[in-house]
Tab-separated table of C-alpha atoms in Angstrom:
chain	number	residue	atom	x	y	z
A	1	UNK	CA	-61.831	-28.644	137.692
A	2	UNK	CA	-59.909	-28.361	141.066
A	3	UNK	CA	-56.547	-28.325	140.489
A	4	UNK	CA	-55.964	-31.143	142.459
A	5	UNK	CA	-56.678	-34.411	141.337
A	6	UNK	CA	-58.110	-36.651	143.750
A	7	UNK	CA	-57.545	-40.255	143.438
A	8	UNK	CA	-59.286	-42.938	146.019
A	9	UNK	CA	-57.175	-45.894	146.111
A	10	UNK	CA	-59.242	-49.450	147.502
A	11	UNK	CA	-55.897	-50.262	149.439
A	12	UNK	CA	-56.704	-53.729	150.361
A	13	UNK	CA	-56.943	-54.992	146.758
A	14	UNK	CA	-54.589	-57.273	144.935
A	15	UNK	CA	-52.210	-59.809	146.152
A	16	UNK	CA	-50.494	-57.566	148.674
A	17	UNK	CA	-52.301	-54.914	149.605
A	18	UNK	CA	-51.208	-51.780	151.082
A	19	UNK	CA	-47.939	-53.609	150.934
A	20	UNK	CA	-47.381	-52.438	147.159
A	21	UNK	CA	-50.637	-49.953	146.787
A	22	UNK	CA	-49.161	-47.508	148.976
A	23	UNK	CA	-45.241	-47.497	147.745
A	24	UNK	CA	-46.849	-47.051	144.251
A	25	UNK	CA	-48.841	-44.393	145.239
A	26	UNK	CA	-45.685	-42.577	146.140
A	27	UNK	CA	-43.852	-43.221	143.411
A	28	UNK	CA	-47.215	-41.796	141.265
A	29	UNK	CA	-47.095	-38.924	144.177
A	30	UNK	CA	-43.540	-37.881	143.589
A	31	UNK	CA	-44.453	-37.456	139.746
A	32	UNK	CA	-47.741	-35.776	140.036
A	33	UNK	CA	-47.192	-33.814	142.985
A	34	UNK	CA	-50.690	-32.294	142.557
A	35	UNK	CA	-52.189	-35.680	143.745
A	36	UNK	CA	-54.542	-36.071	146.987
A	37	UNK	CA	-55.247	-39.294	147.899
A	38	UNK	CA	-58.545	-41.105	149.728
A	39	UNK	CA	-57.015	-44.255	151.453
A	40	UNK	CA	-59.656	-47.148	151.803
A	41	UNK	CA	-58.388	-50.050	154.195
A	42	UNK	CA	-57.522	-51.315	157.519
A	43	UNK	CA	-55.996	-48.625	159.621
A	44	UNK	CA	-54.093	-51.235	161.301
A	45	UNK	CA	-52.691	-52.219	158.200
A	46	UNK	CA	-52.392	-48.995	156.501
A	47	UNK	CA	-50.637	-46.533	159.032
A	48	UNK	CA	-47.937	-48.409	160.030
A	49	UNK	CA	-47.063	-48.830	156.153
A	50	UNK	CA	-47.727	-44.939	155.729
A	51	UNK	CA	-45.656	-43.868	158.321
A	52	UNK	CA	-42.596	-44.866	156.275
A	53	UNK	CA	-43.734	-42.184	153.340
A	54	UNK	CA	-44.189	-39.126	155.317
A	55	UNK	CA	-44.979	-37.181	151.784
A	56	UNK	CA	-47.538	-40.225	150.976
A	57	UNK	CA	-48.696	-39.283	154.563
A	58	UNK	CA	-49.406	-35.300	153.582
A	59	UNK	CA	-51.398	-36.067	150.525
A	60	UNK	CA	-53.469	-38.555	152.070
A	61	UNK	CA	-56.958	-39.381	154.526
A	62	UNK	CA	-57.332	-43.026	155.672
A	63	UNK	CA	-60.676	-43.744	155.698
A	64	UNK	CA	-61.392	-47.176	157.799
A	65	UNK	CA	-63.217	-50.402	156.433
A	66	UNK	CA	-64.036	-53.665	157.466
A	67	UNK	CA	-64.378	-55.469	154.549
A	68	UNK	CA	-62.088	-56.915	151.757
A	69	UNK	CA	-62.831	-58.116	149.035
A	70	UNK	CA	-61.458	-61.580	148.269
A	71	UNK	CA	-59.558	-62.211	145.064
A	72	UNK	CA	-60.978	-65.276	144.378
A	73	UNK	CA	-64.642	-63.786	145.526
A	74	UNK	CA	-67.027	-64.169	143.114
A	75	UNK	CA	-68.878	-60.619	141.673
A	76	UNK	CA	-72.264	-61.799	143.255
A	77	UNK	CA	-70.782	-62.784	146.767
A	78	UNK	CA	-68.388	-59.393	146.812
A	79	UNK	CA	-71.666	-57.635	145.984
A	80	UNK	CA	-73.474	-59.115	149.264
A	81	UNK	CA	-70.385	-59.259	151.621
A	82	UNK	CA	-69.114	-55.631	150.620
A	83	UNK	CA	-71.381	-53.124	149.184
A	84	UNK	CA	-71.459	-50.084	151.216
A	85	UNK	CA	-68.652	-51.761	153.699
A	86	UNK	CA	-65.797	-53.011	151.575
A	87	UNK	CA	-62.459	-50.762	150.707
A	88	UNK	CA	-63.624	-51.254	147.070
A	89	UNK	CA	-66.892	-50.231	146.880
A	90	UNK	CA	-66.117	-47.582	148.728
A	91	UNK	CA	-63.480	-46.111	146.430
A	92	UNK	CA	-66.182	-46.567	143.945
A	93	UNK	CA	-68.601	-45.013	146.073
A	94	UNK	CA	-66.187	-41.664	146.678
A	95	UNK	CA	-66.373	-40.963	142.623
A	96	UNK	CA	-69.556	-41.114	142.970
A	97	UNK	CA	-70.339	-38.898	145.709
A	98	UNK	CA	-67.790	-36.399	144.297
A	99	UNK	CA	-65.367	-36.971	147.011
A	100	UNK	CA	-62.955	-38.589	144.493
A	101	UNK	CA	-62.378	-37.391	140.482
A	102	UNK	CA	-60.984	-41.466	139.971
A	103	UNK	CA	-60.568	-44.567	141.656
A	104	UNK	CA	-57.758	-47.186	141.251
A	105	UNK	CA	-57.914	-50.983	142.490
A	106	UNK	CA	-55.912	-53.939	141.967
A	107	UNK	CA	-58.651	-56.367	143.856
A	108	UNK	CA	-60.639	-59.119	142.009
A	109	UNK	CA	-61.228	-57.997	138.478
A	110	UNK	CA	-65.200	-59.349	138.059
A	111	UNK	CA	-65.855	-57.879	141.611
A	112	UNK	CA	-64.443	-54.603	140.386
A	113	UNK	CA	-66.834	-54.096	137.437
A	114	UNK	CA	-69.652	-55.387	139.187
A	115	UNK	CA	-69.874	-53.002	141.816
A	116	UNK	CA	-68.937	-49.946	139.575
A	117	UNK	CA	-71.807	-50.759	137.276
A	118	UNK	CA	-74.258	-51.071	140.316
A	119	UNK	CA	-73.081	-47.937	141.882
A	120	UNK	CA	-72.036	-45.595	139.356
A	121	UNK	CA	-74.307	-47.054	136.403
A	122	UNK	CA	-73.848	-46.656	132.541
A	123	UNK	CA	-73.394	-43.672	131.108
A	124	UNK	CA	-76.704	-42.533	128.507
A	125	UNK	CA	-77.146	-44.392	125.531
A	126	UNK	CA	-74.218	-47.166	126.254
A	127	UNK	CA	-75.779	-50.563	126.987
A	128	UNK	CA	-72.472	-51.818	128.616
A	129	UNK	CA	-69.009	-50.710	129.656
A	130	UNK	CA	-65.679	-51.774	128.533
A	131	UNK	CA	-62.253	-52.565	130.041
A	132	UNK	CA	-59.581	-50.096	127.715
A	133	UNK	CA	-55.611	-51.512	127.761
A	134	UNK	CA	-52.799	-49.610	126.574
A	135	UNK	CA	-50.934	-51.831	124.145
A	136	UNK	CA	-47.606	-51.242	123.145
A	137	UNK	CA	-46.802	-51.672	119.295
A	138	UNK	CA	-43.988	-51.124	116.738
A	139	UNK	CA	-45.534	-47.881	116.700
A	140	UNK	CA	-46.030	-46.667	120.435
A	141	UNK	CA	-48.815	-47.849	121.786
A	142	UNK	CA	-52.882	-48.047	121.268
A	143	UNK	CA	-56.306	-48.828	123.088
A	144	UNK	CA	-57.611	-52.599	122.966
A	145	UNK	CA	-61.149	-52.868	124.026
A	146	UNK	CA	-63.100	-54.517	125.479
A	147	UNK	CA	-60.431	-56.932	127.188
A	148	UNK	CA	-63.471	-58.812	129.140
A	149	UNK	CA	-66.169	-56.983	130.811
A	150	UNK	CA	-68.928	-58.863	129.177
A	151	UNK	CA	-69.193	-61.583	126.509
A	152	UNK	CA	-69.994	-60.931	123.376
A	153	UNK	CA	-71.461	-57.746	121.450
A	154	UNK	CA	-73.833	-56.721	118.902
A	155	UNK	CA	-72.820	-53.961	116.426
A	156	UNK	CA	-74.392	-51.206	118.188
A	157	UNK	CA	-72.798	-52.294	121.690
A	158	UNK	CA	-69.268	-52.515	118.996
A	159	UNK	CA	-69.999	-49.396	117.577
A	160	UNK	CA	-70.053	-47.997	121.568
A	161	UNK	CA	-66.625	-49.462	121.891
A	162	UNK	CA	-65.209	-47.474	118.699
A	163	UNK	CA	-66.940	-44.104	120.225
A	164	UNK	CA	-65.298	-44.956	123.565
A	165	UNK	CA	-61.934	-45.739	122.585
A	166	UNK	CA	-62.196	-42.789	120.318
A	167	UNK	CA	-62.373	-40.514	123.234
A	168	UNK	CA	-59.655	-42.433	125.701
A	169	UNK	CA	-57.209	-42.088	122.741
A	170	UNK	CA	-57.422	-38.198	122.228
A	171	UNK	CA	-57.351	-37.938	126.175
A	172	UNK	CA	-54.066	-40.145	126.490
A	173	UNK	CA	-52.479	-40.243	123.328
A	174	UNK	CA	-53.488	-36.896	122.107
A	175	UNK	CA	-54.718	-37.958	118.923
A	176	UNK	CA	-57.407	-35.248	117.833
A	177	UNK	CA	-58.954	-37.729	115.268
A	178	UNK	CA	-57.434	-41.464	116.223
A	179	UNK	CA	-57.669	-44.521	113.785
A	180	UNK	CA	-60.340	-47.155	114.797
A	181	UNK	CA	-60.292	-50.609	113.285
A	182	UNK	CA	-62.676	-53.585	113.958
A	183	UNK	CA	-60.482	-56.829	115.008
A	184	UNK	CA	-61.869	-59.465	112.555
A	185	UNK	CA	-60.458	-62.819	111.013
A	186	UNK	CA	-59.574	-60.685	107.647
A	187	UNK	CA	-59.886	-57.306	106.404
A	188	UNK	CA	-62.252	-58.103	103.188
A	189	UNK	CA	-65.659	-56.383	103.834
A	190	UNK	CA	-67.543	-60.235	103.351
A	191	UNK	CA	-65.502	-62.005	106.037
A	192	UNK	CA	-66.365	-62.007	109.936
A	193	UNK	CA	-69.480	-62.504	112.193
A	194	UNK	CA	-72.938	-60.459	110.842
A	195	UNK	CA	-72.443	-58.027	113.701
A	196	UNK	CA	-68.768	-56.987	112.997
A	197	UNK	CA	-69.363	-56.901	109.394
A	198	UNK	CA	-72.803	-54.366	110.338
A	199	UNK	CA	-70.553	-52.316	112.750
A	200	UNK	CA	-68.011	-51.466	110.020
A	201	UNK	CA	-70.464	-50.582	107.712
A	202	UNK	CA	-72.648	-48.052	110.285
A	203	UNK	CA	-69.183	-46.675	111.471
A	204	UNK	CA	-68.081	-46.059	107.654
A	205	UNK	CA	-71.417	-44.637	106.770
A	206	UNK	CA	-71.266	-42.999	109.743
A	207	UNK	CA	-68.345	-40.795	109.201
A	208	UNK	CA	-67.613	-39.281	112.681
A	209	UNK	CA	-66.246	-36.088	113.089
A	210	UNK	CA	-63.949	-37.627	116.043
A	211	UNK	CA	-62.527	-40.675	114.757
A	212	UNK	CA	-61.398	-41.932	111.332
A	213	UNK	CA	-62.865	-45.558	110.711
A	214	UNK	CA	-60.411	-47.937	109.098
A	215	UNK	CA	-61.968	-51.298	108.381
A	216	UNK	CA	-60.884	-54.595	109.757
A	217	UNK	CA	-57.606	-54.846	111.078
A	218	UNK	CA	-56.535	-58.906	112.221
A	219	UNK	CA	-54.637	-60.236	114.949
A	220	UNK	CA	-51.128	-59.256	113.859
A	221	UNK	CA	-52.055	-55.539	113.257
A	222	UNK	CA	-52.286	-55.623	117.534
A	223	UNK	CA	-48.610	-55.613	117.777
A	224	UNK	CA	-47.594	-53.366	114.313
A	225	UNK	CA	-50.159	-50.363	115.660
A	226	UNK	CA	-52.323	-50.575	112.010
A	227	UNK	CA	-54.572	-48.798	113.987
A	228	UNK	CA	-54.660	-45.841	117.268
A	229	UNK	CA	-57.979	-48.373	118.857
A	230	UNK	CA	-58.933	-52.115	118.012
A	231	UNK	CA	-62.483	-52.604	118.946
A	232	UNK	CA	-63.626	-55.837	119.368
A	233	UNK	CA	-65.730	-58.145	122.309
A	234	UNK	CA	-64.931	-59.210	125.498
A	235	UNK	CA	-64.083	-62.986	124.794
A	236	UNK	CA	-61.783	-62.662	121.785
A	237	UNK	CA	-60.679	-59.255	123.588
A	238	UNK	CA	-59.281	-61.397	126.975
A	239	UNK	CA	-58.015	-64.349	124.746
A	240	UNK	CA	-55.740	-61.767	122.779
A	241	UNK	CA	-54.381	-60.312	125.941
A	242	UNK	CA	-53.583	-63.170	127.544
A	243	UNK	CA	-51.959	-64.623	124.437
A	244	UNK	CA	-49.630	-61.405	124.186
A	245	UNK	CA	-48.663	-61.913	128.158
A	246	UNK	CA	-47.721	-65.251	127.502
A	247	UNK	CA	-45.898	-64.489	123.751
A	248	UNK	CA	-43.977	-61.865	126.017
A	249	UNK	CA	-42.914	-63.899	128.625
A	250	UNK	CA	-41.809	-67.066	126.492
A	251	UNK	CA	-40.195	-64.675	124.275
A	252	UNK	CA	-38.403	-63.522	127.628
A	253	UNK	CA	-37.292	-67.242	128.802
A	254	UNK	CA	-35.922	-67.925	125.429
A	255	UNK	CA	-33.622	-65.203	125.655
A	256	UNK	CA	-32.577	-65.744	129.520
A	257	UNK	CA	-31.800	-69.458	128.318
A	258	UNK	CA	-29.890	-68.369	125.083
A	259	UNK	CA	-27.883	-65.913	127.202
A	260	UNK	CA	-26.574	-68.510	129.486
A	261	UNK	CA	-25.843	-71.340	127.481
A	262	UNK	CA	-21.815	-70.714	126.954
A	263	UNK	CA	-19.386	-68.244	127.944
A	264	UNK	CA	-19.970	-66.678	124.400
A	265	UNK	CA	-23.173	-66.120	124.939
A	266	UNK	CA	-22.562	-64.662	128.451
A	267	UNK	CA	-19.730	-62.239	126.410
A	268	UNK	CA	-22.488	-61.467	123.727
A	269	UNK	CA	-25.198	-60.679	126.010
A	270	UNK	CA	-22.366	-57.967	127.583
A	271	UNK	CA	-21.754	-56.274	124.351
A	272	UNK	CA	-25.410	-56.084	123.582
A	273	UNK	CA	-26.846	-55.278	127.107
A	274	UNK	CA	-27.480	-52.075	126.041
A	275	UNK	CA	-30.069	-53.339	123.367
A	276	UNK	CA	-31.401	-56.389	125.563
A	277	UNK	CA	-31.958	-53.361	128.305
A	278	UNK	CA	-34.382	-51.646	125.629
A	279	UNK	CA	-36.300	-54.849	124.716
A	280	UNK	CA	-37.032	-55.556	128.022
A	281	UNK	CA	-38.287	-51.874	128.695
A	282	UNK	CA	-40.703	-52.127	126.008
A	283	UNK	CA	-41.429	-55.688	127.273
A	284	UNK	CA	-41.671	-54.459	131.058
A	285	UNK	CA	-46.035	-55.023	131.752
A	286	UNK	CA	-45.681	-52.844	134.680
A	287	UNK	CA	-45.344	-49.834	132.173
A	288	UNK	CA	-48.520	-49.936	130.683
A	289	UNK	CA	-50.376	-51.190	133.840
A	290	UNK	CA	-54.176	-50.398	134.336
A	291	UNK	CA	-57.424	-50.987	132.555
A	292	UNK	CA	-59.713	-48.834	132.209
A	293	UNK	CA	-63.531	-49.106	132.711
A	294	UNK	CA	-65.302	-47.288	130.073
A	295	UNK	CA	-69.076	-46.293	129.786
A	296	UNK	CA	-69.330	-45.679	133.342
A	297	UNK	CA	-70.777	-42.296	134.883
A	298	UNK	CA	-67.296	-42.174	136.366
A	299	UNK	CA	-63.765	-43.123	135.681
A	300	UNK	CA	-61.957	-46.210	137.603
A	301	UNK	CA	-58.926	-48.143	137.096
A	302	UNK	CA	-58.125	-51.586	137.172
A	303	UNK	CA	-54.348	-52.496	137.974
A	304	UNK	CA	-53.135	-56.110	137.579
A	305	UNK	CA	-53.540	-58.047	140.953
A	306	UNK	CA	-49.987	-59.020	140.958
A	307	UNK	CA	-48.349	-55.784	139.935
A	308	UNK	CA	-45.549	-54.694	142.362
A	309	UNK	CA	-45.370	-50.666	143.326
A	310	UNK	CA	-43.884	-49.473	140.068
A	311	UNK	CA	-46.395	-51.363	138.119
A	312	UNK	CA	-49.398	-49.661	140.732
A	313	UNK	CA	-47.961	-46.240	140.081
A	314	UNK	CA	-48.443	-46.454	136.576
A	315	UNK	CA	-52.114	-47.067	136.947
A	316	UNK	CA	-52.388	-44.373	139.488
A	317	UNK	CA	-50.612	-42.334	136.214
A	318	UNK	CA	-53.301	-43.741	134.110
A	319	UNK	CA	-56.039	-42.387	136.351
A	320	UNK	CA	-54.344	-39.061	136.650
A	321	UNK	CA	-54.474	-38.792	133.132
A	322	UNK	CA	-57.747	-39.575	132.488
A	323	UNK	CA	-58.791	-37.273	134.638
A	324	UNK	CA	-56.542	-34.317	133.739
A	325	UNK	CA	-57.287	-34.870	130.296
A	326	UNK	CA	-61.442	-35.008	131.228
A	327	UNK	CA	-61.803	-38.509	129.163
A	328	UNK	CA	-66.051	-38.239	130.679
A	329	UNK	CA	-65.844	-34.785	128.954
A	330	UNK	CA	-64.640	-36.457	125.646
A	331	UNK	CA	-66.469	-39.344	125.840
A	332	UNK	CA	-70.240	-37.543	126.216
A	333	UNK	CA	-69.544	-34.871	123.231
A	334	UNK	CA	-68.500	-37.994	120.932
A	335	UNK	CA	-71.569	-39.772	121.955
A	336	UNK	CA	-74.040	-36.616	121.601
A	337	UNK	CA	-72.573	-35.845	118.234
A	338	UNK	CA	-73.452	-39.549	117.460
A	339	UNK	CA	-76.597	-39.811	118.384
A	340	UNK	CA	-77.713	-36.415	116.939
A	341	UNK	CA	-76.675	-37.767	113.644
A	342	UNK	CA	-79.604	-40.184	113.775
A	343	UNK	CA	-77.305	-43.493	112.999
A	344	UNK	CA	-78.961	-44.955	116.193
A	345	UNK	CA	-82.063	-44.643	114.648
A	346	UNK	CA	-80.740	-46.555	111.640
A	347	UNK	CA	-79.577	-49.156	113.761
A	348	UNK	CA	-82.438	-49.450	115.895
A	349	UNK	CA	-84.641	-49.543	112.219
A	350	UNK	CA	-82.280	-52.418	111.189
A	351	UNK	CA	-82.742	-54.639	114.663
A	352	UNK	CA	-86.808	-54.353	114.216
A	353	UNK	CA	-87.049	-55.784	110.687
A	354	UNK	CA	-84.617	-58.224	110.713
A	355	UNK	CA	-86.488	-59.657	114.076
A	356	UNK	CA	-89.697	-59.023	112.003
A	357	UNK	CA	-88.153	-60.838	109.043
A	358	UNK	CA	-86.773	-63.637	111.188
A	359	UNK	CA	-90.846	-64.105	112.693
């Protein structure tokens, strides 16, 4: 590996652009000083902006596009209007030519995965990728996936997601044999859908070498970190996420309104602002910014659309990590190993008589 990491950045994506990409690259710059950057914009937007960050400026090549892609664009239009001509496929596009080790946007979320699927493809033997989030728990912090690149999942597609999460946890928590639990509506083996209940039992029979399998885990084991990675599908994985946004924010307006509600209040808030400074650390989103896409024959990051520079540096931190850490590396031993031990097979055996049975 060089020892540079190089990072292409689709500058034109979220809600302001180069406005907050490029301030959070330098932020993520002046932390990892080994970083090179591949800028993907409007060089009439872009250079002004980067002539205010003359160390951004050093690190960096604009590369001009014509195309944005829209927020509110739909995957199959952003497909039409901007493959091979948009800032965001082309960030894509530099991973995989080898120009870039990582990409990092903040643009339309569906658009995102749909154009790194068509141009960098799934990796061997995974059906379909996964969006990865660093949660925060009572713990530290763990790996929820998927969050929502697709709907729904069979047990080999979950079984994937444990192998993948597996692999992002030793690379960025630096767990040699992380926890994995199945999110299900209780942790008896006889409760859940037919798929989550077959994935638990292929993982446990399984017994990886690179993860340690610990049954079901439910919805409040998310925030007490039961578990290093919660593995479950796209639609329950989305509703959970957005459910812990909102918890955090209400959670946040309840104590802004307690705080100002008498001159007591005001005096107690001083004596404990110490305290109420730590809670909203560990409540700050921008901290644990960035999803990331897993499965893919390449590594890219999604930031939240409406993340300001701090929050944009952390996913360029994200990325750097991955990378540093060689996540493909860990990911494509895990699944080899996997494989080898012929549990696909068993899987595969299992699909063919229960369609056979159900003729």
């Amino acid at each position: 590996m060089s020892n540079k990491i190089r990072i292409s950045l689709d500058a034109m994506g979220g809600d302001r652009g180069p406005d907050v990409v490029l301030p959070g690259a330098d932020i993520a710059l002046e932390r990892q000083p080994d970083i090179e950057y591949l800028l993907y914009g409007d060089e009439a937007q872009i250079n002004p902006i980067l002539d205010k960050y003359p160390r951004l400026k050093a690190a960096s090549s604009v590369h001009h596009c014509t195309v944005a892609v829209k927020m509110d664009d739909k995957p199959s239009q952003a497909l039409r209007s901007g493959r091979r001509h948009s800032s965001m496929w082309r960030a894509i596009e530099a991973v995989k030519e080898g120009d870039a080790d990582v990409a990092v946007s903040a643009g339309n979320t569906g658009a995102l995965m749909a154009m790194s699927r068509f141009c960098l493809r799934t990796m061997a033997n995974i059906e379909r990728p996964a969006i990865a989030a660093i949660w925060p728990t009572l713990k530290g912090e763990s790996i929820v996936l998927d969050m929502g690149a697709t709907i729904g999942a069979d047990a080999q597609q979950l079984i994937d997601y444990a192998i993948l999460g597996g692999a992002m946890a030793r690379a960025l928590l630096g767990i040699q044999k992380p926890t994995v639990g199945l999110l299900n509506i209780g942790v008896e083996e006889v409760k859940g859908l037919e798929e989550v209940r077959t994935a638990g039992r292929m993982l446990r029979e399984a017994d990886l070498t690179s993860l340690n399998y610990a049954g079901f885990v439910e919805g409040d084991d998310l925030g007490k970190g039961t578990v290093d990675v919660v593995v479950t599908e796209g639609f329950s994985g989305n509703i959970a996420l957005k459910a812990a946004e909102g918890t955090a924010k209400q959670i946040a307006q309840y104590l802004r309104s307690a705080m100002s509600r008498s001159w007591l209040a005001k005096l107690g808030y001083l004596l404990a602002k110490s305290a109420f400074d730590q809670l909203r650390e560990k409540m700050d989103p921008s901290k644990v910014n960035g999803g990331v896409f897993l499965g893919l024959n390449g590594i890219v990051i999604k930031s939240h659309g409406g993340t300001d520079a701090e929050g944009f540096a952390s996913a360029v931190g994200l990325a750097y990590d991955m990378v540093r850490n060689e996540l493909l590396e860990k990911i494509s031993q895990d699944m080899v190993f996997y494989h080898r031990s012929g549990f696909q097979d068993r899987i595969d055996n299992e699909k063919a008589q229960s369609q056979k049975a159900g003729d």
